[in-house]
Coordinates of C-alpha atoms in Angstrom, one line a residue:
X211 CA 78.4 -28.6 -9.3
X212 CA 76.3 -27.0 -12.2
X213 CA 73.7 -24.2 -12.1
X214 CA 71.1 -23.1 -14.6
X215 CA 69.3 -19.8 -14.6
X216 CA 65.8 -19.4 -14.2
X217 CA 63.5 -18.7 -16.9
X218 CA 60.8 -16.3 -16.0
X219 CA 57.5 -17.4 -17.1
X220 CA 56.2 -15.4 -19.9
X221 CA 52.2 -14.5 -19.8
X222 CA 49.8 -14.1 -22.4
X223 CA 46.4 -11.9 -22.0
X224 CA 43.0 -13.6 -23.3
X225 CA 40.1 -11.0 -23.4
X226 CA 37.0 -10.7 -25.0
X227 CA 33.9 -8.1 -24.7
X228 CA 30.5 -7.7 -23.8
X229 CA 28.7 -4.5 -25.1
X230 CA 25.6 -3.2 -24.4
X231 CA 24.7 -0.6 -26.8
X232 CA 21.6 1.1 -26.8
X233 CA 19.3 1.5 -30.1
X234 CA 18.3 5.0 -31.4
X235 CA 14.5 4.2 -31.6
X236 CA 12.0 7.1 -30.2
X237 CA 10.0 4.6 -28.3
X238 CA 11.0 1.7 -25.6
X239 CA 11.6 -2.3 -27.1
X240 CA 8.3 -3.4 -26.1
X241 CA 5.9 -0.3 -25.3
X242 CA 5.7 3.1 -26.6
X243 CA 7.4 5.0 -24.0
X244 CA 9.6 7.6 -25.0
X245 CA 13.5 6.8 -24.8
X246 CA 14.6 10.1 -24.3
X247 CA 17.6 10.8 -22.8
X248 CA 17.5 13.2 -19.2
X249 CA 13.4 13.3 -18.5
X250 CA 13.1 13.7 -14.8
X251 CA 12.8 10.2 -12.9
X252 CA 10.3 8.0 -13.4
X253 CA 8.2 9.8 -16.6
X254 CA 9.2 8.2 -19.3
X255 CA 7.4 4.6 -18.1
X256 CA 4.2 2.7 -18.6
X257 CA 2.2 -0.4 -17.2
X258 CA 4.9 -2.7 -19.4
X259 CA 8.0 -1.2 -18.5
X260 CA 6.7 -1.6 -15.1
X261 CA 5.9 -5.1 -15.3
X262 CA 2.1 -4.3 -14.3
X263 CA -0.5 -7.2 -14.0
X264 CA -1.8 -8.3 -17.4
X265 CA 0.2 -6.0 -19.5
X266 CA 1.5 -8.0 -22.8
X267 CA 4.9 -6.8 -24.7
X268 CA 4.8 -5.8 -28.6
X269 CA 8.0 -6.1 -29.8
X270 CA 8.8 -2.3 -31.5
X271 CA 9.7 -3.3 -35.0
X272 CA 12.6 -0.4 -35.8
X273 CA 14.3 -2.6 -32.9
X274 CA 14.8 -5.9 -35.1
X275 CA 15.6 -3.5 -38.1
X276 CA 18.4 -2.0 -35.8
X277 CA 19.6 -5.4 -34.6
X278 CA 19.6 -6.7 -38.5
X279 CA 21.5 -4.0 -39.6
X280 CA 24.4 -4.0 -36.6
X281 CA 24.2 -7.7 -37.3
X282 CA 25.0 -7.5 -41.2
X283 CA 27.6 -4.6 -40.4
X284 CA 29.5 -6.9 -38.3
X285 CA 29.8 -9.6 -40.8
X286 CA 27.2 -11.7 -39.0
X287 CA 25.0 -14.5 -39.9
X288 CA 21.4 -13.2 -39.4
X289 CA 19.3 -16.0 -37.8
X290 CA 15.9 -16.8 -39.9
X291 CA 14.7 -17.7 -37.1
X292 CA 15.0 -16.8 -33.4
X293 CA 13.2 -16.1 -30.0
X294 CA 13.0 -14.4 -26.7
X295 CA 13.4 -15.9 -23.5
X296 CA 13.4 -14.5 -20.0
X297 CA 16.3 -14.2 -17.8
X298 CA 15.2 -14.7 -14.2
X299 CA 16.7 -12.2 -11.6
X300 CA 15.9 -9.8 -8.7
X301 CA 17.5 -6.8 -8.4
X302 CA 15.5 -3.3 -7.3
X303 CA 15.4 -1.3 -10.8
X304 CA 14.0 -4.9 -12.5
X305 CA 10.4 -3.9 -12.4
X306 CA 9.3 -7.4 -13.3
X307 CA 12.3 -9.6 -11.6
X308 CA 13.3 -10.9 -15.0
X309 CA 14.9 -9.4 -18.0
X310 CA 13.4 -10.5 -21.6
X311 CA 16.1 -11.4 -23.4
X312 CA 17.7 -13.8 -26.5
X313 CA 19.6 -16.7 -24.5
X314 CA 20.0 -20.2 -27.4
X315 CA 18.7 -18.1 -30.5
X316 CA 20.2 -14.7 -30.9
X317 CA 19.4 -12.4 -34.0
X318 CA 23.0 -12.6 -35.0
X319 CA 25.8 -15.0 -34.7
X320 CA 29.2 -15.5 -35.9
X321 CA 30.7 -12.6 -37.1
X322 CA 33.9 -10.1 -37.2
X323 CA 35.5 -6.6 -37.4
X324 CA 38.7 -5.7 -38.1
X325 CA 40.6 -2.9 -35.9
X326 CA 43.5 -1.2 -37.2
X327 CA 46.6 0.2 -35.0
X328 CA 49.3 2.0 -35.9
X329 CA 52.9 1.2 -35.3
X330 CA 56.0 3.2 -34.8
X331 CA 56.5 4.2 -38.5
X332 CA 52.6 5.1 -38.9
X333 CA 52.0 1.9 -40.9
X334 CA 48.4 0.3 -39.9
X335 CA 48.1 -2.9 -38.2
X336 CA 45.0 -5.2 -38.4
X337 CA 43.5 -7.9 -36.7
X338 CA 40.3 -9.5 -37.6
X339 CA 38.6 -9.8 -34.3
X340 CA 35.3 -12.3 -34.0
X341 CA 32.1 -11.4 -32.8
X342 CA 30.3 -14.7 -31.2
X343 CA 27.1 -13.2 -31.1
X344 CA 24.2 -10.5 -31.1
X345 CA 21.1 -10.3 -29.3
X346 CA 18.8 -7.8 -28.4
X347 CA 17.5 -7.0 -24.7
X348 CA 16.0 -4.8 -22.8
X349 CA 17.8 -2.5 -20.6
X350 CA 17.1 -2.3 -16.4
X351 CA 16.0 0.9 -14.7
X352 CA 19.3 2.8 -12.9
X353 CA 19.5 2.9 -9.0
X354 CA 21.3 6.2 -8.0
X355 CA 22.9 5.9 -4.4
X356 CA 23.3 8.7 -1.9
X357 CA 26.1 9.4 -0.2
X358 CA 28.2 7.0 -2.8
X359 CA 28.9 6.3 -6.2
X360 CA 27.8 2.5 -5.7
X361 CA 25.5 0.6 -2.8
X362 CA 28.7 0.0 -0.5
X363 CA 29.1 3.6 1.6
X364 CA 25.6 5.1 0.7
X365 CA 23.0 6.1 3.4
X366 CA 20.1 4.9 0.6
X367 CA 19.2 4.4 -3.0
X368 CA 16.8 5.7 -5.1
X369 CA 15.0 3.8 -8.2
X370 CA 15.0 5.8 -11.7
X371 CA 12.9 3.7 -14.1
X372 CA 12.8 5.6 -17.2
X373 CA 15.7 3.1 -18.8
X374 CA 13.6 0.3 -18.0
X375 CA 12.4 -1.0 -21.4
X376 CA 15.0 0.8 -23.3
X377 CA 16.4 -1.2 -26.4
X378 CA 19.7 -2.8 -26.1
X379 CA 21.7 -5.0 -28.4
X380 CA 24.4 -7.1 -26.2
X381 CA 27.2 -7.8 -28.8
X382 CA 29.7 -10.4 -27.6
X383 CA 33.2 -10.9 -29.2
X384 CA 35.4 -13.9 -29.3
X385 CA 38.3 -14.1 -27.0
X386 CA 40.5 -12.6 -29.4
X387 CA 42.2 -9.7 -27.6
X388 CA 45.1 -10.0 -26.0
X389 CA 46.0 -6.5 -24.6
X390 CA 44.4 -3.6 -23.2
X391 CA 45.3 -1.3 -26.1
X392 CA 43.5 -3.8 -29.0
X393 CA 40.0 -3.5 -26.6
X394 CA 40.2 -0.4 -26.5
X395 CA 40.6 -0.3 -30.2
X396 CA 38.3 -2.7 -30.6
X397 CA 35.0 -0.9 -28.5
X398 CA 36.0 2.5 -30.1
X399 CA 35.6 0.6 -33.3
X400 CA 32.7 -1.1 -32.8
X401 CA 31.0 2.4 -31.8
X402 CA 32.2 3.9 -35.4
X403 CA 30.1 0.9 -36.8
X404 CA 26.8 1.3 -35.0
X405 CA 26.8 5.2 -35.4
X406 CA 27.7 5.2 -39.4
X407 CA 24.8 2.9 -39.7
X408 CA 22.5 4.9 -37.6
X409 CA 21.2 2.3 -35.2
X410 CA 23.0 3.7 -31.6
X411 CA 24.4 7.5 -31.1
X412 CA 27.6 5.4 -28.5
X413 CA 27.4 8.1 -26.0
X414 CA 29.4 6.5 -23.5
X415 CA 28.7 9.6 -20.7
X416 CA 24.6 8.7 -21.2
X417 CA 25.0 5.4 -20.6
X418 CA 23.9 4.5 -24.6
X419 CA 27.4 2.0 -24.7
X420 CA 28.7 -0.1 -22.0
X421 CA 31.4 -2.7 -22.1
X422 CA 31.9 -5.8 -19.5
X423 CA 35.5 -7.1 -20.1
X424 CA 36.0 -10.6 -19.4
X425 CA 39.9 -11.0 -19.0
X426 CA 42.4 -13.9 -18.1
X427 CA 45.8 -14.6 -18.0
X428 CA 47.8 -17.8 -19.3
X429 CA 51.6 -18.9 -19.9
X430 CA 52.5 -17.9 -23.5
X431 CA 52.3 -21.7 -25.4
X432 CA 49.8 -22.9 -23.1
X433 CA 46.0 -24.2 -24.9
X434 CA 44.0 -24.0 -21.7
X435 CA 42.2 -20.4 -20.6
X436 CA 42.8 -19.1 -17.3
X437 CA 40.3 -18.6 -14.9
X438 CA 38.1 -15.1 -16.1
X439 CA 37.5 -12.5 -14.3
X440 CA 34.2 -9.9 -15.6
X441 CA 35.0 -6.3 -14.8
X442 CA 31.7 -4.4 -15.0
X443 CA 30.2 -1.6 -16.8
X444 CA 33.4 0.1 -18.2
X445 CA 32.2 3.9 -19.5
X446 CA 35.4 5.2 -21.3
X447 CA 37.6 3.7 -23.8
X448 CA 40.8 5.3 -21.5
X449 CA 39.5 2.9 -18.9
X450 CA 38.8 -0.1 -20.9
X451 CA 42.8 0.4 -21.3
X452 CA 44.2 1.0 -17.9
X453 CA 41.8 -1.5 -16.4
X454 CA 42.6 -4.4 -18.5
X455 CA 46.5 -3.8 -18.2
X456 CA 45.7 -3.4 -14.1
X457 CA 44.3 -6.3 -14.2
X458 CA 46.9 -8.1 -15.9
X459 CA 49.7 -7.4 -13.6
X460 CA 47.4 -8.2 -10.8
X461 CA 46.4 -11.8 -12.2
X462 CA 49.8 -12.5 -13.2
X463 CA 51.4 -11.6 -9.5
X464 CA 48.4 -13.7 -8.1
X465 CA 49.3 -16.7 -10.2
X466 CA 53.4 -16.3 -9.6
X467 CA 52.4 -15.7 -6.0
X468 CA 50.5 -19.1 -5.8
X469 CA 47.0 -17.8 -5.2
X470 CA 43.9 -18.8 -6.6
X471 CA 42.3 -16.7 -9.3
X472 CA 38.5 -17.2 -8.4
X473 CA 35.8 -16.5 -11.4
X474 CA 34.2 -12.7 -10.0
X475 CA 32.9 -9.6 -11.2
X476 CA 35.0 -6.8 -9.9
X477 CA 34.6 -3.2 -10.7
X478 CA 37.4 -0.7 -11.7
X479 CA 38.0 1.9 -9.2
X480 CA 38.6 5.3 -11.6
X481 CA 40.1 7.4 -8.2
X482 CA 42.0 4.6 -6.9
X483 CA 43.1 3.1 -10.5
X484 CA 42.7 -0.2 -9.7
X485 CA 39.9 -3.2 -9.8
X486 CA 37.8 -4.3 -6.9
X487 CA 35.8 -7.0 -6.2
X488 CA 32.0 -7.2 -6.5
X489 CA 30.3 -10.7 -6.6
X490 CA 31.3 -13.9 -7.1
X491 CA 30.1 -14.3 -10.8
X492 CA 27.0 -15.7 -11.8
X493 CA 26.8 -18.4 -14.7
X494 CA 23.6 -19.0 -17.1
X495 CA 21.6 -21.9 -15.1
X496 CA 21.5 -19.4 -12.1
X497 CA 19.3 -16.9 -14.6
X498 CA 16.7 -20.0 -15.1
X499 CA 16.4 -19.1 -19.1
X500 CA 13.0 -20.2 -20.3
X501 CA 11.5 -18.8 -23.7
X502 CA 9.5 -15.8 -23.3
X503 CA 5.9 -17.0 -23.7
X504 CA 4.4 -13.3 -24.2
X505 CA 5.9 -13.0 -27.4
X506 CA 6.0 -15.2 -30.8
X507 CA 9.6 -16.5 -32.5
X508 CA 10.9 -14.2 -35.1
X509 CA 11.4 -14.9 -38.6
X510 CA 13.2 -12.4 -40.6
X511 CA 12.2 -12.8 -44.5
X512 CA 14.6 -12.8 -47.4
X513 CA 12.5 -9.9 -48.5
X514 CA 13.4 -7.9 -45.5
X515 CA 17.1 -9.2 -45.3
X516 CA 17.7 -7.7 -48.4
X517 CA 15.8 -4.2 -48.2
X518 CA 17.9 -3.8 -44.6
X519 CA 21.2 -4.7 -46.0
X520 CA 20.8 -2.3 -48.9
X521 CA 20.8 0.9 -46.6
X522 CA 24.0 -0.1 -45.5
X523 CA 26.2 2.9 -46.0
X524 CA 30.4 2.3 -46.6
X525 CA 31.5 1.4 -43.0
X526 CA 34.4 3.1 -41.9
X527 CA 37.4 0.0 -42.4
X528 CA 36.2 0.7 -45.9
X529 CA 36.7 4.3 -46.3
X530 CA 40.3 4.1 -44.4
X531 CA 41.5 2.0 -46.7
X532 CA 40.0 3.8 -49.7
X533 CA 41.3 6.6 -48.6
X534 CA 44.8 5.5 -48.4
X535 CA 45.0 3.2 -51.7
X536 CA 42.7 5.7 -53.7
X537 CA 43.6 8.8 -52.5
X538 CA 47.1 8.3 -51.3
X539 CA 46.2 9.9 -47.7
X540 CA 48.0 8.6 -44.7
X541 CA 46.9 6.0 -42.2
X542 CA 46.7 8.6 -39.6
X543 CA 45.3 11.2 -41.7
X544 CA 42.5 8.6 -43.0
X545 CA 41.6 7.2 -39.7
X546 CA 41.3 10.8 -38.4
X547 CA 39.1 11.9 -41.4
X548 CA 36.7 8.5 -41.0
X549 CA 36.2 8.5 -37.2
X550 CA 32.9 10.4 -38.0
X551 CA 30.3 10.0 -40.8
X552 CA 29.8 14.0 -41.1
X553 CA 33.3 14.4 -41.1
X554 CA 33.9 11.9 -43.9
X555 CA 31.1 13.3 -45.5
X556 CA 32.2 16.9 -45.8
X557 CA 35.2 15.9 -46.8
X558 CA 34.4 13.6 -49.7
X559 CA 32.5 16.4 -50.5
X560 CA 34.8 19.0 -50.9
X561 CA 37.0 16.8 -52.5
X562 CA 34.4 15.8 -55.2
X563 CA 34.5 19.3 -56.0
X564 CA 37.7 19.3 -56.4
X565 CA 39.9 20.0 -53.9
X566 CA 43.1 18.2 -53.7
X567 CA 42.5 15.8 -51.3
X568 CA 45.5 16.1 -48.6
X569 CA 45.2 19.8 -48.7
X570 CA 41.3 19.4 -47.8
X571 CA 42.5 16.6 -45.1
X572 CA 45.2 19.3 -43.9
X573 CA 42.6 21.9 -43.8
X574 CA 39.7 19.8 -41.9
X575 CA 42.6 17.7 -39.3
X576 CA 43.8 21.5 -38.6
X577 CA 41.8 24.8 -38.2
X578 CA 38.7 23.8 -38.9
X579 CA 39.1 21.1 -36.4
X580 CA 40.4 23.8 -34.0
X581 CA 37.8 25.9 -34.6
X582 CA 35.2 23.6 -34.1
X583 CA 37.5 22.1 -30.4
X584 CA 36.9 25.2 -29.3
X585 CA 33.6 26.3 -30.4
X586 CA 32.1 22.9 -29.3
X587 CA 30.5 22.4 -32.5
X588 CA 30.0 19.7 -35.2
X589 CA 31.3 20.2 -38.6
X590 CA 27.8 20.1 -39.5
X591 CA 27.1 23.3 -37.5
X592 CA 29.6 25.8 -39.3
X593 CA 28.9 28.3 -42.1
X594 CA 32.0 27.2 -44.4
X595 CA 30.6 24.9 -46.7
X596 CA 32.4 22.1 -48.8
X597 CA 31.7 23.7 -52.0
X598 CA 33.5 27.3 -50.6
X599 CA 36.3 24.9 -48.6
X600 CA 36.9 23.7 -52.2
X601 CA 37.5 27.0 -53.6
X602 CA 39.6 28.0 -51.5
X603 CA 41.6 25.0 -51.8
X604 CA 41.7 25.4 -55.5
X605 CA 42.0 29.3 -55.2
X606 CA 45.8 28.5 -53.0
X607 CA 47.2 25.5 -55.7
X608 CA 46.3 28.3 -59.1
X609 CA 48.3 30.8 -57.2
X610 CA 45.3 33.1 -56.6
X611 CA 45.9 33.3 -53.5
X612 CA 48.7 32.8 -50.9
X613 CA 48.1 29.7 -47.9
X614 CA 49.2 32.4 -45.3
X615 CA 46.8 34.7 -46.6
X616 CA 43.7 32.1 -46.6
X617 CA 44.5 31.6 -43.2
X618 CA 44.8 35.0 -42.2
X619 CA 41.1 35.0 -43.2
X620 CA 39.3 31.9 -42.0
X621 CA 37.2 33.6 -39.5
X622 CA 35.6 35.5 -42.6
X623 CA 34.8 32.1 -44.5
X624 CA 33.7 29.9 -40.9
X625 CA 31.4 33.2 -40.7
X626 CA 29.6 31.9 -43.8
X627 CA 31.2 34.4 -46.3
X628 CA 32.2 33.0 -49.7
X629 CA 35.5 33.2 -51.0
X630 CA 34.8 35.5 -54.0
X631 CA 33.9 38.1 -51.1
X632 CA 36.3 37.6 -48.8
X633 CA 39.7 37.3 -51.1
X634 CA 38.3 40.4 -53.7
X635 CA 41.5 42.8 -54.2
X636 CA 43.7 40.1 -52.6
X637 CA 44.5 38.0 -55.1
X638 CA 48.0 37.1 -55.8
X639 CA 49.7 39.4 -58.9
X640 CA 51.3 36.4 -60.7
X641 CA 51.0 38.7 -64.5
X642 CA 55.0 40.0 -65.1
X643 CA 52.8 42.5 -67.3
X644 CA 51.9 43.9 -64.2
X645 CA 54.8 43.7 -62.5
X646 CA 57.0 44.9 -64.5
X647 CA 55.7 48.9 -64.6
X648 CA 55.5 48.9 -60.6
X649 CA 59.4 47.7 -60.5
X650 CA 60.7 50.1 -63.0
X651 CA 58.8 52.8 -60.6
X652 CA 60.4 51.5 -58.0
X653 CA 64.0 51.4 -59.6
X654 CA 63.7 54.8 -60.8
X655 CA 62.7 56.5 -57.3
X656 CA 65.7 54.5 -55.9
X657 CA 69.0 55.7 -57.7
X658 CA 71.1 55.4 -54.4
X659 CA 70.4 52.1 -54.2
X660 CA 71.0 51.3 -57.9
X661 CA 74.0 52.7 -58.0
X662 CA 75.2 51.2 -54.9
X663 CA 74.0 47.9 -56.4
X664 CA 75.8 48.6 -59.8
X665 CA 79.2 49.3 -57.8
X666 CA 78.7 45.4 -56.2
X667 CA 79.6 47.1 -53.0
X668 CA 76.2 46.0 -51.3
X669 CA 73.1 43.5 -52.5
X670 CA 70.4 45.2 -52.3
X671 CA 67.9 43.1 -54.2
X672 CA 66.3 42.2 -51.3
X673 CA 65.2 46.1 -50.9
X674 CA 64.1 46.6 -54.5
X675 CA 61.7 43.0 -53.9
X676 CA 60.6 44.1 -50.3
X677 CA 59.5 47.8 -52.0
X678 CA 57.3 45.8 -55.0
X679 CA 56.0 43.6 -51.8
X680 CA 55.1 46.7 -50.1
X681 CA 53.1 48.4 -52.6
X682 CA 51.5 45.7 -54.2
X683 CA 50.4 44.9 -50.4
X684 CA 52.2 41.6 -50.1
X685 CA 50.5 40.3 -53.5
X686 CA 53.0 40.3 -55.8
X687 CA 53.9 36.8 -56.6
X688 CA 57.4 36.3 -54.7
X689 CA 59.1 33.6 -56.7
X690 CA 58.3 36.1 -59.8
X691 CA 58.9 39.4 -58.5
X692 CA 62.5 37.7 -57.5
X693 CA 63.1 36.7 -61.1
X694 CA 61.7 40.2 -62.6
X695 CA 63.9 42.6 -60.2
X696 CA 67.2 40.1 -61.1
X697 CA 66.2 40.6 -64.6
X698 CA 66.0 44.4 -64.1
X699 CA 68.4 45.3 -62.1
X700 CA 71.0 43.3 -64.3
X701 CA 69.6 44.8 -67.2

């Protein structure tokens, strides 16, 4: 009688993402409302964000210029040639019961991005992931639920229509993910793109980025997708994490278990930490597309193609790996130093002024960054300047000045005082010419000592050094003042 062990089934993650990620324009998609962010309820609306009678949509120009641009950044192909159609549903903050929309022509199609991890070691990984498509849209208003966080447990809602109208671009990715860690990556990302271009600010706590995972589960060497499950309106990149790796472990002990994975919506629970269900998920022929007959296709010239893709600043893949092949920085230190625009920017700055550029990186990762932690500021918003960062970098490496000592005074320069001012009389004596008349003096005023160093019964260097320190006020260069009292007292 033979026995054979059992091989546990190995599972494989398939996820992809749906962001919504609001344009920067002053004024609504279709109407000249203001976008602003926090007007009280219901002010920031008109006759066409409120789907009035015999109101007609203009289509705000800056809003295809965004959607171009976030389309070129993301290695898409930009449609010559595209429309708007409407997507039928009722829900109470959807003034007009339908959503204009892009369903069978989007603005932008087939493209990529690359994220970057890092492993063990601090040696980058990347992974090319795909982004199916682009479209632009316009956003619902928001219902706010008493008593509750969502409709289930709350006594009644109330409608806030100000986001009705505002502009969204829906950016869809391949299936390419496969763990909770690489979305995460991958929306974080995605939000460095759209806010070195200019085109969305990405703040996640105002609602201006939302992601919708879409997530299954398969045996490792299997071809065919699992059955996806949507998780809805995920507002942190922490929770795009732990959701997606709950979710996992609960698909996986649902398939082991022999139950049914069913294609729903479910919602991720942050007190609980786990996903619930919300709806059984809708697919496209229940929206009833149609094209929007309000507004006229789009063609986007080769003229305006061009002028768009020319503002395109360096995106930050780009400047990581610049950073490390031109500049010899780190992974970590160049993926720190590029995760914002004005922090890349002050930095290349100061650097092309010529500070070295890993002491400028140590300086900016360290206490400016602390300062500016605790202040609650941007870098944009202190006094120290790039030019007067750089002096002070180049002030330290001549030997000018000592690191402890810059240190010692950084609250002078982050108050906007220039280096000249704050390091005059405390620059670093490196002239032996100098030197040497201060540590005679001291050798003479110290016979004890000398003789008691002569006799070899006792080293007292160190005391003849610390004395030169002392007077000089700790800026006598120590490496020479060590060579000039050896020299003297061995004389």
């Amino acid at each position: 009688m033979t026995s054979s062990a059992l091989v546990k089934t190995e599972y494989e993650a398939i996820i992809g993402l749906e962001t919504h990620c609001q344009l920067s324009t002053n004024t609504k998609i279709f109407s000249n409302s203001s976008t602003a962010f926090g007007a009280d309820p219901n002010t920031n609306i008109d006759p066409v964000c409120m789907g009035l009678p015999g109101v007609l949509p203009v289509l705000n120009e800056k809003v295809l210029e965004y959607a171009v641009k976030a389309g070129l950044a993301l290695n898409c192909q930009i449609a010559k040639y595209s429309k708007f159609d409407r997507k039928q549903y009722f829900y109470p903050d959807l003034p007009k019961n339908y959503q204009i929309s892009q369903y069978d022509l989007p603005i932008a199609e087939h493209g990529w991005l690359e994220i970057e991890l890092v492993d063990a070691n601090g040696n980058p990984l990347r992974k090319k992931i795909g982004i199916t498509r682009l479209h632009m849209e316009e956003d619902a208003g928001k219902l706010v639920h008493a008593g509750s966080d969502r409709l289930s447990g709350s006594t009644y809602s109330l409608v806030d229509y100000n986001r009705a109208g505002v502009p969204l671009v829906e950016i869809v990715s391949e299936p390419d993910l496969r763990s909770g860690q690489e979305a995460a990556e991958y929306a974080q990302e995605l939000r460095r793109i759209l806010r070195y271009i200019g085109v969305s600010d990405g703040n996640m706590q105002e609602g201006s980025l939302r992601c919708d995972v879409n997530i299954s589960v398969r045996p490792i060497g299997q071809r065919e997708f699992g059955t996806k499950v949507e998780i809805k309106n995920m507002n942190s990149f922490n929770a795009i994490q732990r959701a997606i790796e709950y979710e996992i472990e609960r698909q996986i002990a649902a398939v082991e278990a022999g139950d049914r994975i069913i294609q729903e919506t479910r919602l991720w629970e942050e007190t609980s930490q786990r996903t619930i269900s919300m709806r059984v998920k809708e697919g496209s022929s229940d929206y009833r597309y149609f094209p929007e007959p309000d507004l006229a296709p789009i063609e986007v010239t080769n003229e305006q193609l061009a002028a768009w893709r020319s503002t395109l600043p360096e995106l930050p893949a780009e400047k990581r790996q610049r950073y490390e092949s031109d500049l010899g920085l780190s992974p970590y230190d160049a993926r720190v130093l590029t995760e914002e625009s004005n922090v890349a920017a002050y930095f290349e700055e100061a650097i092309a002024l010529g500070a070295n550029p890993k002491q400028a990186a140590n300086w900016i990762m360290g206490d400016i960054a602390a300062y500016l932690n605790k202040q609650k500021l941007s870098i944009t918003e202190i006094a120290l300047t790039p030019t007067n960062l750089a002096k002070v970098i180049t002030l330290i490496e001549k030997g000018t000045i000592g690191s402890n000592k810059a240190k010692e005074k950084l609250p002078e320069l982050l108050a906007g005082n220039s280096p000249d001012k704050v390091f005059k009389g405390e620059e670093k004596i490196s002239d032996a010419s100098v030197l040497e008349p201060i540590i005679d003096q001291i050798i003479a005023a110290n016979p004890k000592e000398l003789e008691k160093y002569k006799s070899g019964k006792t080293n007292l260097k160190g005391f003849f050094v610390g004395q030169v320190l002392k007077q000089t006020g700790g800026r006598a260069d120590p490496k020479l003042t060590n060579e000039l009292v050896d020299q003297k007292l061995n004389a």
